[in-house]
PDB file of C-alpha atoms in Angstrom:
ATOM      1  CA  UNK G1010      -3.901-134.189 -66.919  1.00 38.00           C
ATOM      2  CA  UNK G1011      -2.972-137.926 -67.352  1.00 43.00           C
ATOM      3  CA  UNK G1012       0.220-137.462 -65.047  1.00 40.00           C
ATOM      4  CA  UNK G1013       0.018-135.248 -63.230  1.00 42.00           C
ATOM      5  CA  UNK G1014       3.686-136.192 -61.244  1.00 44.00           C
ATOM      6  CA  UNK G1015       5.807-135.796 -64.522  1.00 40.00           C
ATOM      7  CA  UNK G1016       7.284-132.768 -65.569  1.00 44.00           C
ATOM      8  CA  UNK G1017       5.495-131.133 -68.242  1.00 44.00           C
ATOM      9  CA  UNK G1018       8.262-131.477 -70.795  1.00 44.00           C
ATOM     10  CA  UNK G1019       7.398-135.108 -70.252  1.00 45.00           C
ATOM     11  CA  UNK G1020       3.246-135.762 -70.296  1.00 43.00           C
ATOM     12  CA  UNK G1021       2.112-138.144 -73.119  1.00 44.00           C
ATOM     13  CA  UNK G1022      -1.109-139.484 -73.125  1.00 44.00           C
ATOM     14  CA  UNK G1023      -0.743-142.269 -74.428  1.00 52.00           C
ATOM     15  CA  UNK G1024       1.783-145.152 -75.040  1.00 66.00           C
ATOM     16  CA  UNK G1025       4.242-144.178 -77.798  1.00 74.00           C
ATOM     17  CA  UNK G1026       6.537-146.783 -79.192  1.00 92.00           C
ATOM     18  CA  UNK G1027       9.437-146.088 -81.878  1.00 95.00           C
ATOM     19  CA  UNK G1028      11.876-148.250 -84.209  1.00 95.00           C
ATOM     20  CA  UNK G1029      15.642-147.365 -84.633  1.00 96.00           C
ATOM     21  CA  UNK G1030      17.226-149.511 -87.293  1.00 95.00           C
ATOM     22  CA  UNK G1031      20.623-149.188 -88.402  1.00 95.00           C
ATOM     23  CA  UNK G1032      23.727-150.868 -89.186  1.00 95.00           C
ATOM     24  CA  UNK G1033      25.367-152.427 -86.137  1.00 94.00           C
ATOM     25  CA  UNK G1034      28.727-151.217 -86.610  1.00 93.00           C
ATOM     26  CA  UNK G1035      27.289-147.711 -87.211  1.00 93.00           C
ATOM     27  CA  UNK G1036      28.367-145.248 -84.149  1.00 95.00           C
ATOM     28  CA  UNK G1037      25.365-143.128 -85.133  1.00 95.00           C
ATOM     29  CA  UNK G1038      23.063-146.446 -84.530  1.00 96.00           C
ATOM     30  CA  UNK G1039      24.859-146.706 -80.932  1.00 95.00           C
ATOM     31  CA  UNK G1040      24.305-143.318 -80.009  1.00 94.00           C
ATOM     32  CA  UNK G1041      20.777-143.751 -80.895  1.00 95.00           C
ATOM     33  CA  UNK G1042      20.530-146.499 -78.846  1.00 95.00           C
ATOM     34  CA  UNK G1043      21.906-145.099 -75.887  1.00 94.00           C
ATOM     35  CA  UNK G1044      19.842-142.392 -76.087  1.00 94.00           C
ATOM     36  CA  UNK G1045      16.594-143.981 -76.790  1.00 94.00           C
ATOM     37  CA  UNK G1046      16.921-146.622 -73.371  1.00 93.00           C
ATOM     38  CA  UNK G1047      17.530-142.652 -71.536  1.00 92.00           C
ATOM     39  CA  UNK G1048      14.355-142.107 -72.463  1.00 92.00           C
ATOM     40  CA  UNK G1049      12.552-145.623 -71.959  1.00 92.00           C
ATOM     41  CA  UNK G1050      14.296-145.290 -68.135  1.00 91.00           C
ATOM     42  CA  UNK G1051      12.770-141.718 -67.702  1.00 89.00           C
ATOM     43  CA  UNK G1052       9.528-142.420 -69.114  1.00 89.00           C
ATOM     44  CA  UNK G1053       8.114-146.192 -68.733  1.00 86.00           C
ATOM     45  CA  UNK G1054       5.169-145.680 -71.215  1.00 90.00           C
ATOM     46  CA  UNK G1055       7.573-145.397 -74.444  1.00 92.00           C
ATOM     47  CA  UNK G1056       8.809-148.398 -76.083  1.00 93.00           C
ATOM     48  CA  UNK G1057      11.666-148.695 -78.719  1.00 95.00           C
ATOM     49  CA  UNK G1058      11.926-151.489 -80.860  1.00 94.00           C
ATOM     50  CA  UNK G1059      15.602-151.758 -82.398  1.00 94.00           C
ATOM     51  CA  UNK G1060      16.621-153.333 -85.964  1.00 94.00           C
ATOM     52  CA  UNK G1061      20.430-154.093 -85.817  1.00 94.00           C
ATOM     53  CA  UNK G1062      21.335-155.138 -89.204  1.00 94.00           C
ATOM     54  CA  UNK G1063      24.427-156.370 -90.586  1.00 93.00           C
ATOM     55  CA  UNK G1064      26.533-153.702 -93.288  1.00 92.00           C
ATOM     56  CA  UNK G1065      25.726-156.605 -95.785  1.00 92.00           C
ATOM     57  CA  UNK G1066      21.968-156.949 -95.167  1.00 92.00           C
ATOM     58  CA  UNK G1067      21.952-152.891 -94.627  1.00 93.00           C
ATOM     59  CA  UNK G1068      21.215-151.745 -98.044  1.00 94.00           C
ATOM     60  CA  UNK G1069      18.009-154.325 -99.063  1.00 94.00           C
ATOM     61  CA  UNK G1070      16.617-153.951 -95.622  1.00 94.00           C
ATOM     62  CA  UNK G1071      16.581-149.452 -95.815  1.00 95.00           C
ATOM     63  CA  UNK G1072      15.036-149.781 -99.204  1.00 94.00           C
ATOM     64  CA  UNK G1073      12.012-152.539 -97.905  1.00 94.00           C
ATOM     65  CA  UNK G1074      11.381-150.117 -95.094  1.00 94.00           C
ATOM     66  CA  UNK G1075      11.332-147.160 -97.432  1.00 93.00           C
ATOM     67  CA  UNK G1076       8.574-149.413 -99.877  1.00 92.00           C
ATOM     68  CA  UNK G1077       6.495-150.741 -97.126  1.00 93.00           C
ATOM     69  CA  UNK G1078       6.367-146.534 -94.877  1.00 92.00           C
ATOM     70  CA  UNK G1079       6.356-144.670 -98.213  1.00 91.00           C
ATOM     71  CA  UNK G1080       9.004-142.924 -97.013  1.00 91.00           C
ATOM     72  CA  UNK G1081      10.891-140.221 -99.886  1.00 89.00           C
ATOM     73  CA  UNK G1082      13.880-138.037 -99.786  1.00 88.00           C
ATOM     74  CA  UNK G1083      16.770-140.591 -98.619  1.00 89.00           C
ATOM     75  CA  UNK G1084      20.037-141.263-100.883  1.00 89.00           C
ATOM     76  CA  UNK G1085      20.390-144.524-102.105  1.00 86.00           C
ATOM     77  CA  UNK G1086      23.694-144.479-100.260  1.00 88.00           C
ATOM     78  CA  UNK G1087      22.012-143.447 -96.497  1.00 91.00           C
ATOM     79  CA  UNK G1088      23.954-145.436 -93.931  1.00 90.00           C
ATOM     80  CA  UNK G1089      21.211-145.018 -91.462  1.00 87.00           C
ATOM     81  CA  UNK G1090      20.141-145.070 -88.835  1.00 95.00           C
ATOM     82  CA  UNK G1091      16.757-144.534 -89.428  1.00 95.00           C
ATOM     83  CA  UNK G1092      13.964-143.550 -86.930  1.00 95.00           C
ATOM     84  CA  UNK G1093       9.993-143.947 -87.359  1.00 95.00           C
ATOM     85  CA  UNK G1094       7.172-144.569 -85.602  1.00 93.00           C
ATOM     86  CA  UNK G1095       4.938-147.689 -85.140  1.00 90.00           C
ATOM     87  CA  UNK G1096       1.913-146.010 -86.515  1.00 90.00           C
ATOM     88  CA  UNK G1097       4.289-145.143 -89.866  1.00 89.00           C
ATOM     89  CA  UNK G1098       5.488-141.453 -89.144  1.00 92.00           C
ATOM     90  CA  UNK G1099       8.850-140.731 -90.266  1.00 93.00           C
ATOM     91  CA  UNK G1100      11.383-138.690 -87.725  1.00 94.00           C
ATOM     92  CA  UNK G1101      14.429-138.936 -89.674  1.00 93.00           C
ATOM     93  CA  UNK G1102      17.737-139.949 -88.881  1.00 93.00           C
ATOM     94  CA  UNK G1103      20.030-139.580 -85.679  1.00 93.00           C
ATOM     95  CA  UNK G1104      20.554-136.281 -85.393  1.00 93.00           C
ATOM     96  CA  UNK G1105      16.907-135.681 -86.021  1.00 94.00           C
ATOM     97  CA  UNK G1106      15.807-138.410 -83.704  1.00 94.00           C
ATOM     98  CA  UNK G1107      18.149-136.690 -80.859  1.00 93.00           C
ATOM     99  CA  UNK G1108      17.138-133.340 -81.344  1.00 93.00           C
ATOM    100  CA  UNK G1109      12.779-133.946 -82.336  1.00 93.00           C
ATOM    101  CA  UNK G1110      12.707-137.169 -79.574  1.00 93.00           C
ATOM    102  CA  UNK G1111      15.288-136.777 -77.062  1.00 92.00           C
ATOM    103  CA  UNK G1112      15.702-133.205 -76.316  1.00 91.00           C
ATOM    104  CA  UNK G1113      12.495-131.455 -77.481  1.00 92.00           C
ATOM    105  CA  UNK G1114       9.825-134.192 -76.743  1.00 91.00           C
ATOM    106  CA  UNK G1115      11.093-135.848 -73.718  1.00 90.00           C
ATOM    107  CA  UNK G1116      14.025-133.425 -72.502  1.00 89.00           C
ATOM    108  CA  UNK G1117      16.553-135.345 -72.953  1.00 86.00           C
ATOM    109  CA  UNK G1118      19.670-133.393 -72.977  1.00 81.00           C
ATOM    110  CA  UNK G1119      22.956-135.093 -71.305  1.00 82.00           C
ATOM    111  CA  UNK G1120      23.111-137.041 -74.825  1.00 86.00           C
ATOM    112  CA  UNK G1121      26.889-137.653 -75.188  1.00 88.00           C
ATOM    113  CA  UNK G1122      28.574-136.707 -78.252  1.00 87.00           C
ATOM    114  CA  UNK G1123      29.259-139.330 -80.972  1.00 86.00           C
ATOM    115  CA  UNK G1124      32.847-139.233 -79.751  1.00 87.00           C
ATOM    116  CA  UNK G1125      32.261-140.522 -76.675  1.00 90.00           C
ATOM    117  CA  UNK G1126      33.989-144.006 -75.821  1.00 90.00           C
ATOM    118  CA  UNK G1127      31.084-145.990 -74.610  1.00 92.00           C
ATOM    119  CA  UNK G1128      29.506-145.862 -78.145  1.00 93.00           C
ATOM    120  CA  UNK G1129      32.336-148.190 -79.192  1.00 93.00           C
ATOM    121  CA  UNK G1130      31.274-150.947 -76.734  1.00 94.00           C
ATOM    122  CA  UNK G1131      27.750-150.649 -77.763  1.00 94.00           C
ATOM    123  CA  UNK G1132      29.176-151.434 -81.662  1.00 94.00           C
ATOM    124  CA  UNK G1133      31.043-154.417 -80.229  1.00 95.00           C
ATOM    125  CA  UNK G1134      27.910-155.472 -78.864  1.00 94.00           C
ATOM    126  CA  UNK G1135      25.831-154.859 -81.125  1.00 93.00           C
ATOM    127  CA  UNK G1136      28.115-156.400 -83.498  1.00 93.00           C
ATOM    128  CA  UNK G1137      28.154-159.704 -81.529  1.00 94.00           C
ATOM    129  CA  UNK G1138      24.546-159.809 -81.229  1.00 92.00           C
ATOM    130  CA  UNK G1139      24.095-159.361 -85.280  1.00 93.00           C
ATOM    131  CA  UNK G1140      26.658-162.228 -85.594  1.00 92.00           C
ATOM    132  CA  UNK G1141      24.379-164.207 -83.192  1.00 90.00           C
ATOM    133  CA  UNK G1142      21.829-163.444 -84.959  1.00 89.00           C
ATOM    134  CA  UNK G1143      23.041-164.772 -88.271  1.00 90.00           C
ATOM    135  CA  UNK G1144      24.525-168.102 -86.540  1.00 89.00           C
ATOM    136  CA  UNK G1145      20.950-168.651 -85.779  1.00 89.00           C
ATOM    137  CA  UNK G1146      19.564-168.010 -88.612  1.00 88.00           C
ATOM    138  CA  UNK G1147      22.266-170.211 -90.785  1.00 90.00           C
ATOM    139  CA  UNK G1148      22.199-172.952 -87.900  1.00 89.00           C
ATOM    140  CA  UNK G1149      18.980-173.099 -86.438  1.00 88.00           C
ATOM    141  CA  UNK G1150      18.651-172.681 -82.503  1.00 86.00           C
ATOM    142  CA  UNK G1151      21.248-173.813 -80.069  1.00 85.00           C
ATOM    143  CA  UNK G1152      20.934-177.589 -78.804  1.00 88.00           C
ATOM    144  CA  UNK G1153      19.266-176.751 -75.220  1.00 88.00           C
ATOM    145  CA  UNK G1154      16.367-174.980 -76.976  1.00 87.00           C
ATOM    146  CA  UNK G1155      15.688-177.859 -79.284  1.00 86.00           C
ATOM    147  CA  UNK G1156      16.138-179.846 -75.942  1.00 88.00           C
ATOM    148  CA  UNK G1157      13.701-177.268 -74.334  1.00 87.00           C
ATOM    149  CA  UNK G1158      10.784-177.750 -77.279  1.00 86.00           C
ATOM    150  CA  UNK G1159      11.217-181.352 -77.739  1.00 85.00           C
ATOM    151  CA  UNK G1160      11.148-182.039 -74.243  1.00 83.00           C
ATOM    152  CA  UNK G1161       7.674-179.787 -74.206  1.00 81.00           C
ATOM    153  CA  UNK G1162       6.562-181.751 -76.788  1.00 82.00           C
ATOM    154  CA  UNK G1163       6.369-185.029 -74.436  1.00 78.00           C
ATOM    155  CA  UNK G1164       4.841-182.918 -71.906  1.00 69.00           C
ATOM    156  CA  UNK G1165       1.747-183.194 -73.101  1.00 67.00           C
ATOM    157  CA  UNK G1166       2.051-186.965 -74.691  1.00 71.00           C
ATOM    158  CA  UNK G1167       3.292-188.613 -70.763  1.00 67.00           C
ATOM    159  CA  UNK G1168       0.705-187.778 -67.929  1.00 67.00           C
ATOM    160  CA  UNK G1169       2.410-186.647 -64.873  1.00 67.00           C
ATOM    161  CA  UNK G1170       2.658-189.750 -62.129  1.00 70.00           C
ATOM    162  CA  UNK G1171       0.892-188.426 -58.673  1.00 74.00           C
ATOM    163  CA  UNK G1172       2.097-190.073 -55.582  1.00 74.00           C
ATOM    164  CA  UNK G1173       0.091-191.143 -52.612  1.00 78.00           C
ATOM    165  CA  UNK G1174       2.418-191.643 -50.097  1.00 82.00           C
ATOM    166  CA  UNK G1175       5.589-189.998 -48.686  1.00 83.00           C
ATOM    167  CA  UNK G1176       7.991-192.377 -46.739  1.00 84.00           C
ATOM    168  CA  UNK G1177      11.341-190.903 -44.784  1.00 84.00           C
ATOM    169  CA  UNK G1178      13.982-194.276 -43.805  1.00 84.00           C
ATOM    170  CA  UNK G1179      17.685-194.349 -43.051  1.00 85.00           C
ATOM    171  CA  UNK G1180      19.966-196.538 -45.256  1.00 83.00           C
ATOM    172  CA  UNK G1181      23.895-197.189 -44.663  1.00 85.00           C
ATOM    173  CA  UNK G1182      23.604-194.167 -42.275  1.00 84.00           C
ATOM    174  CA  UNK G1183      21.965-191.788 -44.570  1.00 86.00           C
ATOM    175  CA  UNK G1184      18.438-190.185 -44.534  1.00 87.00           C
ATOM    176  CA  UNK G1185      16.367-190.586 -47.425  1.00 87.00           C
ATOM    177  CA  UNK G1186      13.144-189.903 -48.403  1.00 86.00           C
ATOM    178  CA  UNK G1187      11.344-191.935 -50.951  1.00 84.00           C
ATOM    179  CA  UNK G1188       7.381-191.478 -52.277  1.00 82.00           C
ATOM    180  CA  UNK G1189       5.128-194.471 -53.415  1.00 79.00           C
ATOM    181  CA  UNK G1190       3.064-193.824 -56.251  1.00 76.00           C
ATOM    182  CA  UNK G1191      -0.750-195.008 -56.688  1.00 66.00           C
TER     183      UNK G1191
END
């Protein structure tokens, strides 16, 4: 057995990584969310990648996802989320995810209800992090990562200075320390 410390209900060979993507004011999305870091805290080898999209960009970005798995059977009108493997296999939506995923794969089962307050701060958050998100994208990135690139930029044109010499004197009652370059 690959682990032999874990639970049965929890053994996986092998690394398994999953995307949720979803709308971000979508409680559905947030109880997905919740549920999937659960299982990334219990188990260390599964990864989730998450797709927070705006209600606006919702609708384009479900039917490029549905083109690019091949994936059949959806309304036009789904309001996500919706749940797939890396490797392309489908699981469904929420309630799928939660019951195939959470509960019957990993063993998962203290999975709050959708009524449950907390979901409502994830959709705040997740809300502010879409907005974010579009700033960027409309904006470019904030001034102290341009600062951060430009300044690694002259990195590589200005050669560090080395110093030879380290010199320690007192001045108007203070110590200071001063180094000579070569």
């Amino acid at each position: 057995l690959p682990f032999p410390y874990l639970p049965p209900r929890v053994r996986v060979a092998a690394m398994a990584s999953y995307v949720i993507a979803g709308r971000a004011d979508d409680i559905a999305f947030a109880r997905a969310e919740y549920a999937a870091k659960q299982i990334e805290a219990a188990c260390p080898n599964v990864f989730f990648q998450f797709e927070m999209k705006h209600t606006s960009e919702w609708h384009d970005f479900f039917k490029s996802v549905l083109r690019k798995y091949d994936f059949v059977g959806f309304p036009e009108d789904f309001r996500g989320p919706l749940v797939w493997t890396l490797e392309g296999d489908l699981i469904g939506d929420a309630p799928a995810f939660i019951q195939e995923v959470c509960i019957q794969k990993y063993g998962i089962k203290d999975v709050p209800a959708l009524s449950d307050p907390r979901f409502k701060f994830i959709v705040e958050d997740n809300g502010q992090q879409v907005k974010m998100q579009q700033n960027r994208q409309k904006h470019g990135p904030p001034l102290a990562e341009k600062c951060e690139a430009a300044w690694a930029k002259t990195e590589r044109l200005v050669a560090p200075r080395s110093y030879d010499q380290k010199r320690h004197f007192i001045s108007h009652g203070g110590a200071l320390e001063g180094w000579v370059p070569s």
